[in-house]
């Protein structure tokens, strides 16, 4: 059996490695010059347990299961985040603090109620905070790891346009299965209702000694999360999206417009205004570095569902997931299709 995997992000790399371990011949095609690039690298890199999703039980359940699985299989590629805090915005949150805690407790998520601390004193307009044990995914290390273990199986700088029928037919002649691990970017997956969301966020350097992350819930709020050493990402549900489109051919033009200096400056101002309304000392504690651009694909969902789904069209299998912690579900479903397991 011979299988082609398109995309060497987390899903493509893990699926390829799992198939190789079963003795399957695998070729991986990646459009960039390394694995774990694109959306797999340029995001918050948080290994979720479910605290981010108070409005979707299935996503919380998958996150908690996926967290334990990920630690077992890739524990060498994660780091502990000291003071990994979620706060609930006062008055304007979709759920109040006590309800939020009840939801998490009912989902068997473990946390500490942050009653008093130096970190808590930095924030205002927050009704309560909890400390969690979610982790940071070390995607720089993951890139080096997969480049090594998949050496000889990945072809870099190779874009495979799965929307081109001739290319797909040629791949079907050469391979028993084609696995699309591009999160709907190599072609439009007809079975799923999703859109493309070009994004901007920012790197800041932490100037204070204390280590912490802060994610404000529940609604269109911000998150400050470690990325690499003292470098942190600042993301915002409200301000991170540049736009959204159902036409992937429009994405390049949207990014080109967003990379204008005037746009970047205005976006940065919006981010900082939002954060300072809850964290007045933010610009005293963090130093601005640079903007970051990334592309997300998101399901149309009223509940923030970010689980894993698999679609099969003959020899073509497509994976669609909003988070890295459902790798094990993708693997299980693909093995069912290929081997009947």
Short mmCIF file of C-alpha atoms in Angstrom, two decimals:
data_model
loop_
_atom_site.label_atom_id
_atom_site.label_comp_id
_atom_site.label_asym_id
_atom_site.label_seq_id
_atom_site.Cartn_x
_atom_site.Cartn_y
_atom_site.Cartn_z
CA UNK A 1 0.00 0.00 0.00
CA UNK A 2 1.16 3.51 -0.82
CA UNK A 3 -0.36 6.68 0.62
CA UNK A 4 0.11 10.37 -0.14
CA UNK A 5 -0.26 12.93 2.67
CA UNK A 6 -0.74 16.56 1.64
CA UNK A 7 0.44 19.00 4.29
CA UNK A 8 3.17 18.54 6.91
CA UNK A 9 1.50 20.30 9.78
CA UNK A 10 0.73 18.46 13.01
CA UNK A 11 -1.98 16.32 11.44
CA UNK A 12 -0.02 15.45 8.33
CA UNK A 13 3.12 14.59 10.28
CA UNK A 14 1.36 12.50 12.90
CA UNK A 15 -0.74 10.59 10.37
CA UNK A 16 2.33 9.95 8.19
CA UNK A 17 4.35 8.71 11.17
CA UNK A 18 1.50 6.42 12.29
CA UNK A 19 1.21 4.92 8.81
CA UNK A 20 4.97 4.42 8.52
CA UNK A 21 4.93 2.55 11.83
CA UNK A 22 2.41 0.17 10.26
CA UNK A 23 4.76 -0.49 7.36
CA UNK A 24 2.87 1.62 4.82
CA UNK A 25 4.82 3.51 2.15
CA UNK A 26 4.13 7.21 2.66
CA UNK A 27 4.99 10.36 0.72
CA UNK A 28 4.32 13.75 2.32
CA UNK A 29 4.11 16.95 0.30
CA UNK A 30 4.58 20.30 2.05
CA UNK A 31 4.35 23.69 0.38
CA UNK A 32 6.82 25.40 2.76
CA UNK A 33 10.45 24.55 3.51
CA UNK A 34 9.81 22.76 6.82
CA UNK A 35 7.26 20.77 8.74
CA UNK A 36 4.97 22.38 11.35
CA UNK A 37 4.60 25.62 9.48
CA UNK A 38 1.49 27.57 8.55
CA UNK A 39 -1.45 27.27 10.94
CA UNK A 40 0.30 24.55 12.95
CA UNK A 41 3.05 26.97 13.98
CA UNK A 42 1.52 30.42 13.77
CA UNK A 43 -1.10 30.26 16.45
CA UNK A 44 -1.21 30.44 20.23
CA UNK A 45 0.31 26.95 20.55
CA UNK A 46 -1.81 26.14 23.59
CA UNK A 47 -2.47 22.49 24.45
CA UNK A 48 -6.08 22.75 25.55
CA UNK A 49 -7.88 20.87 28.29
CA UNK A 50 -11.27 22.41 27.52
CA UNK A 51 -11.36 25.65 29.52
CA UNK A 52 -11.62 27.67 26.32
CA UNK A 53 -14.98 26.14 25.35
CA UNK A 54 -17.68 26.63 28.01
CA UNK A 55 -20.40 26.57 25.33
CA UNK A 56 -19.54 23.24 23.68
CA UNK A 57 -19.43 20.04 25.72
CA UNK A 58 -18.11 17.83 22.90
CA UNK A 59 -15.12 20.10 22.33
CA UNK A 60 -14.34 20.16 26.07
CA UNK A 61 -14.53 16.36 26.17
CA UNK A 62 -12.27 15.96 23.13
CA UNK A 63 -9.82 18.51 24.52
CA UNK A 64 -9.40 16.74 27.85
CA UNK A 65 -9.00 13.33 26.23
CA UNK A 66 -6.64 14.78 23.66
CA UNK A 67 -4.56 16.54 26.28
CA UNK A 68 -3.78 13.27 28.09
CA UNK A 69 -3.10 11.48 24.79
CA UNK A 70 -0.81 14.27 23.58
CA UNK A 71 1.22 14.27 26.80
CA UNK A 72 1.64 10.48 26.51
CA UNK A 73 2.77 10.57 22.86
CA UNK A 74 4.48 13.95 22.53
CA UNK A 75 5.29 14.93 26.09
CA UNK A 76 8.79 15.90 24.98
CA UNK A 77 7.29 18.64 22.82
CA UNK A 78 5.34 20.53 25.48
CA UNK A 79 6.26 22.86 28.36
CA UNK A 80 4.57 23.85 31.59
CA UNK A 81 3.16 27.37 31.81
CA UNK A 82 3.37 28.76 35.34
CA UNK A 83 0.22 30.63 36.41
CA UNK A 84 -1.86 29.53 33.43
CA UNK A 85 -4.86 31.72 34.15
CA UNK A 86 -8.38 32.09 32.79
CA UNK A 87 -10.37 35.12 33.89
CA UNK A 88 -14.06 35.92 33.44
CA UNK A 89 -14.87 39.44 32.34
CA UNK A 90 -17.18 41.27 34.70
CA UNK A 91 -20.72 41.96 33.39
CA UNK A 92 -20.03 41.41 29.66
CA UNK A 93 -19.14 37.71 29.65
CA UNK A 94 -21.46 35.16 28.05
CA UNK A 95 -21.31 33.17 31.29
CA UNK A 96 -20.75 34.41 34.84
CA UNK A 97 -17.81 33.19 36.91
CA UNK A 98 -19.72 30.74 39.10
CA UNK A 99 -21.49 29.19 36.10
CA UNK A 100 -18.17 28.94 34.27
CA UNK A 101 -16.63 27.02 37.18
CA UNK A 102 -19.65 24.73 37.43
CA UNK A 103 -19.37 23.88 33.74
CA UNK A 104 -15.68 23.04 34.08
CA UNK A 105 -16.18 21.01 37.26
CA UNK A 106 -18.98 19.03 35.59
CA UNK A 107 -16.58 18.29 32.72
CA UNK A 108 -14.01 16.91 35.21
CA UNK A 109 -11.54 19.73 34.55
CA UNK A 110 -9.18 20.45 37.44
CA UNK A 111 -8.33 24.03 38.39
CA UNK A 112 -7.55 26.26 41.36
CA UNK A 113 -9.68 29.24 42.22
CA UNK A 114 -7.30 32.21 42.23
CA UNK A 115 -8.47 34.11 45.28
CA UNK A 116 -5.55 36.46 45.81
CA UNK A 117 -2.20 36.95 44.07
CA UNK A 118 0.12 39.59 42.64
CA UNK A 119 -1.08 38.63 39.18
CA UNK A 120 -4.74 39.03 40.06
CA UNK A 121 -4.07 42.50 41.43
CA UNK A 122 -2.86 43.60 37.98
CA UNK A 123 -6.30 43.14 36.43
CA UNK A 124 -9.56 45.02 36.77
CA UNK A 125 -13.11 44.44 35.50
CA UNK A 126 -12.63 40.71 36.04
CA UNK A 127 -15.12 38.87 38.25
CA UNK A 128 -12.90 35.87 38.97
CA UNK A 129 -9.87 33.85 37.87
CA UNK A 130 -8.80 30.23 37.86
CA UNK A 131 -5.35 28.68 37.48
CA UNK A 132 -5.07 25.67 35.16
CA UNK A 133 -2.44 23.15 34.05
CA UNK A 134 -2.78 23.54 30.29
CA UNK A 135 0.53 23.34 28.42
CA UNK A 136 2.51 25.12 25.72
CA UNK A 137 3.24 23.16 22.53
CA UNK A 138 6.88 23.67 21.51
CA UNK A 139 6.36 23.93 17.78
CA UNK A 140 9.95 24.92 17.01
CA UNK A 141 11.07 21.63 18.57
CA UNK A 142 8.23 19.77 16.88
CA UNK A 143 9.40 21.03 13.49
CA UNK A 144 12.91 19.73 14.08
CA UNK A 145 11.56 16.44 15.43
CA UNK A 146 9.32 15.67 12.45
CA UNK A 147 11.90 16.88 9.92
CA UNK A 148 14.15 14.24 11.45
CA UNK A 149 11.81 11.26 11.92
CA UNK A 150 10.13 11.79 8.54
CA UNK A 151 13.38 12.46 6.70
CA UNK A 152 13.24 10.89 3.26
CA UNK A 153 9.45 10.89 3.19
CA UNK A 154 8.71 14.64 2.96
CA UNK A 155 9.07 16.70 -0.20
CA UNK A 156 9.29 20.39 0.73
CA UNK A 157 8.31 23.42 -1.36
CA UNK A 158 5.76 21.28 -3.15
CA UNK A 159 2.23 22.69 -3.43
CA UNK A 160 -0.39 20.11 -4.34
CA UNK A 161 -3.53 21.78 -5.67
CA UNK A 162 -6.27 19.32 -4.77
CA UNK A 163 -8.84 21.52 -6.49
CA UNK A 164 -7.23 20.58 -9.82
CA UNK A 165 -8.96 17.44 -11.12
CA UNK A 166 -6.00 16.40 -13.28
CA UNK A 167 -3.62 16.54 -10.32
CA UNK A 168 -6.02 14.49 -8.19
CA UNK A 169 -6.46 11.88 -10.94
CA UNK A 170 -2.68 11.58 -11.27
CA UNK A 171 -2.33 11.08 -7.52
CA UNK A 172 -5.07 8.44 -7.55
CA UNK A 173 -3.10 6.51 -10.16
CA UNK A 174 0.03 6.58 -8.00
CA UNK A 175 -1.43 6.13 -4.51
CA UNK A 176 -4.06 3.97 -2.84
CA UNK A 177 -5.21 6.91 -0.72
CA UNK A 178 -4.65 10.68 -0.65
CA UNK A 179 -4.99 12.28 2.78
CA UNK A 180 -5.66 16.02 2.77
CA UNK A 181 -4.21 17.53 5.96
CA UNK A 182 -4.38 21.17 4.89
CA UNK A 183 -7.45 22.09 6.97
CA UNK A 184 -9.42 22.81 3.83
CA UNK A 185 -6.78 25.03 2.19
CA UNK A 186 -5.72 22.76 -0.70
CA UNK A 187 -9.33 22.58 -1.89
CA UNK A 188 -12.86 23.28 -0.74
CA UNK A 189 -14.20 20.24 1.11
CA UNK A 190 -17.84 19.98 -0.01
CA UNK A 191 -19.02 18.07 3.07
CA UNK A 192 -18.11 20.81 5.55
CA UNK A 193 -19.45 24.34 5.94
CA UNK A 194 -16.43 26.46 6.76
CA UNK A 195 -14.75 29.74 5.94
CA UNK A 196 -11.23 31.14 5.69
CA UNK A 197 -10.12 33.69 8.28
CA UNK A 198 -6.90 35.62 7.60
CA UNK A 199 -5.56 36.76 10.95
CA UNK A 200 -3.15 39.18 12.54
CA UNK A 201 -1.75 39.05 16.05
CA UNK A 202 1.36 40.39 17.74
CA UNK A 203 4.52 39.33 19.53
CA UNK A 204 5.44 41.12 22.73
CA UNK A 205 8.45 40.63 25.00
CA UNK A 206 7.76 40.19 28.70
CA UNK A 207 9.78 42.63 30.83
CA UNK A 208 8.69 41.47 34.28
CA UNK A 209 10.09 38.40 36.03
CA UNK A 210 6.85 36.70 37.00
CA UNK A 211 5.65 34.03 34.58
CA UNK A 212 1.97 33.89 33.69
CA UNK A 213 -0.55 33.71 30.89
CA UNK A 214 -3.97 35.32 30.87
CA UNK A 215 -6.99 34.33 28.81
CA UNK A 216 -10.09 36.47 29.31
CA UNK A 217 -13.45 34.74 28.89
CA UNK A 218 -16.14 34.34 27.73
CA UNK A 219 -16.70 36.18 24.50
CA UNK A 220 -14.71 38.42 22.17
CA UNK A 221 -11.73 38.95 24.46
CA UNK A 222 -7.94 38.70 24.43
CA UNK A 223 -5.29 36.21 25.44
CA UNK A 224 -1.65 36.73 26.42
CA UNK A 225 0.22 33.45 26.07
CA UNK A 226 3.92 32.44 26.04
CA UNK A 227 5.42 31.55 22.69
CA UNK A 228 9.19 31.19 23.06
CA UNK A 229 11.04 32.21 26.24
CA UNK A 230 10.04 35.78 27.10
CA UNK A 231 8.24 36.21 23.76
CA UNK A 232 4.45 36.16 24.13
CA UNK A 233 1.56 36.21 21.68
CA UNK A 234 -1.24 38.71 22.07
CA UNK A 235 -4.39 37.50 20.33
CA UNK A 236 -7.92 38.81 20.35
CA UNK A 237 -11.19 37.16 19.36
CA UNK A 238 -12.52 40.56 18.29
CA UNK A 239 -9.43 42.05 16.66
CA UNK A 240 -7.33 39.13 15.39
CA UNK A 241 -9.52 38.40 12.33
CA UNK A 242 -8.62 40.54 9.33
CA UNK A 243 -11.69 39.38 7.46
CA UNK A 244 -13.45 36.17 6.55
CA UNK A 245 -14.23 34.69 3.16
CA UNK A 246 -15.61 31.50 1.68
CA UNK A 247 -13.38 31.96 -1.37
CA UNK A 248 -9.77 30.88 -0.74
CA UNK A 249 -8.70 32.77 -3.87
CA UNK A 250 -9.39 36.02 -2.00
CA UNK A 251 -7.05 35.21 0.89
CA UNK A 252 -3.85 36.50 -0.74
CA UNK A 253 -5.38 39.89 -1.53
CA UNK A 254 -6.70 40.22 2.03
CA UNK A 255 -3.25 39.53 3.47
CA UNK A 256 -1.61 41.97 1.06
CA UNK A 257 -3.88 44.78 2.23
CA UNK A 258 -3.39 43.87 5.89
CA UNK A 259 0.40 44.08 5.63
CA UNK A 260 0.26 47.82 4.97
CA UNK A 261 1.93 49.72 7.81
CA UNK A 262 -1.13 51.88 8.43
CA UNK A 263 -3.31 48.79 8.89
CA UNK A 264 -0.82 47.14 11.24
CA UNK A 265 -0.55 50.30 13.35
CA UNK A 266 -4.31 50.65 13.67
CA UNK A 267 -4.74 46.99 14.58
CA UNK A 268 -2.02 47.23 17.20
CA UNK A 269 -3.78 50.24 18.73
CA UNK A 270 -7.04 48.29 18.91
CA UNK A 271 -5.32 45.31 20.56
CA UNK A 272 -3.62 47.49 23.15
CA UNK A 273 -6.75 49.51 23.92
CA UNK A 274 -8.65 46.28 24.53
CA UNK A 275 -6.00 44.80 26.81
CA UNK A 276 -5.40 47.98 28.83
CA UNK A 277 -9.09 48.20 29.76
CA UNK A 278 -8.51 45.02 31.82
CA UNK A 279 -4.73 45.14 32.33
CA UNK A 280 -3.71 48.81 32.75
CA UNK A 281 0.00 48.02 33.22
CA UNK A 282 0.27 45.93 30.06
CA UNK A 283 2.62 48.28 28.20
CA UNK A 284 4.75 48.64 31.33
CA UNK A 285 5.11 44.87 31.61
CA UNK A 286 5.40 44.00 27.90
CA UNK A 287 7.37 45.49 24.99
CA UNK A 288 5.97 45.42 21.45
CA UNK A 289 7.98 43.42 18.88
CA UNK A 290 6.20 42.68 15.61
CA UNK A 291 3.02 41.54 13.88
CA UNK A 292 2.34 37.94 12.88
CA UNK A 293 0.01 36.78 10.10
CA UNK A 294 -1.72 33.42 9.86
CA UNK A 295 -4.67 31.75 8.18
CA UNK A 296 -7.38 29.85 10.04
CA UNK A 297 -10.19 27.79 8.64
CA UNK A 298 -13.27 27.62 10.84
CA UNK A 299 -16.49 25.68 10.82
CA UNK A 300 -19.70 27.65 10.80
CA UNK A 301 -20.89 26.88 14.33
CA UNK A 302 -23.05 28.58 16.91
CA UNK A 303 -21.39 26.71 19.77
CA UNK A 304 -17.67 27.19 19.00
CA UNK A 305 -17.35 23.53 18.01
CA UNK A 306 -13.68 22.82 17.26
CA UNK A 307 -13.67 19.04 17.16
CA UNK A 308 -12.24 16.69 14.55
CA UNK A 309 -14.12 15.50 11.48
CA UNK A 310 -13.15 13.19 8.62
CA UNK A 311 -14.67 13.16 5.13
CA UNK A 312 -14.06 10.48 2.52
CA UNK A 313 -14.61 10.78 -1.22
CA UNK A 314 -13.34 7.51 -2.66
CA UNK A 315 -9.55 7.50 -2.39
CA UNK A 316 -9.48 11.06 -1.05
CA UNK A 317 -9.69 11.51 2.72
CA UNK A 318 -9.95 14.99 4.24
CA UNK A 319 -9.23 15.92 7.85
CA UNK A 320 -10.80 19.00 9.37
CA UNK A 321 -10.15 20.05 12.93
CA UNK A 322 -9.91 23.31 14.83
CA UNK A 323 -7.31 22.17 17.34
CA UNK A 324 -4.18 20.04 17.64
CA UNK A 325 -5.46 17.94 20.55
CA UNK A 326 -7.70 15.78 18.34
CA UNK A 327 -4.79 14.09 16.55
CA UNK A 328 -5.74 10.74 18.06
CA UNK A 329 -9.30 10.99 16.71
CA UNK A 330 -8.04 11.75 13.21
CA UNK A 331 -5.65 8.79 13.42
CA UNK A 332 -8.40 6.42 14.60
CA UNK A 333 -10.83 7.47 11.88
CA UNK A 334 -8.23 7.24 9.12
CA UNK A 335 -7.16 3.78 10.25
CA UNK A 336 -10.79 2.69 10.14
CA UNK A 337 -11.06 3.82 6.53
CA UNK A 338 -7.77 2.33 5.38
CA UNK A 339 -7.55 -0.86 7.44
CA UNK A 340 -11.05 -1.30 8.82
CA UNK A 341 -9.68 -1.04 12.38
#
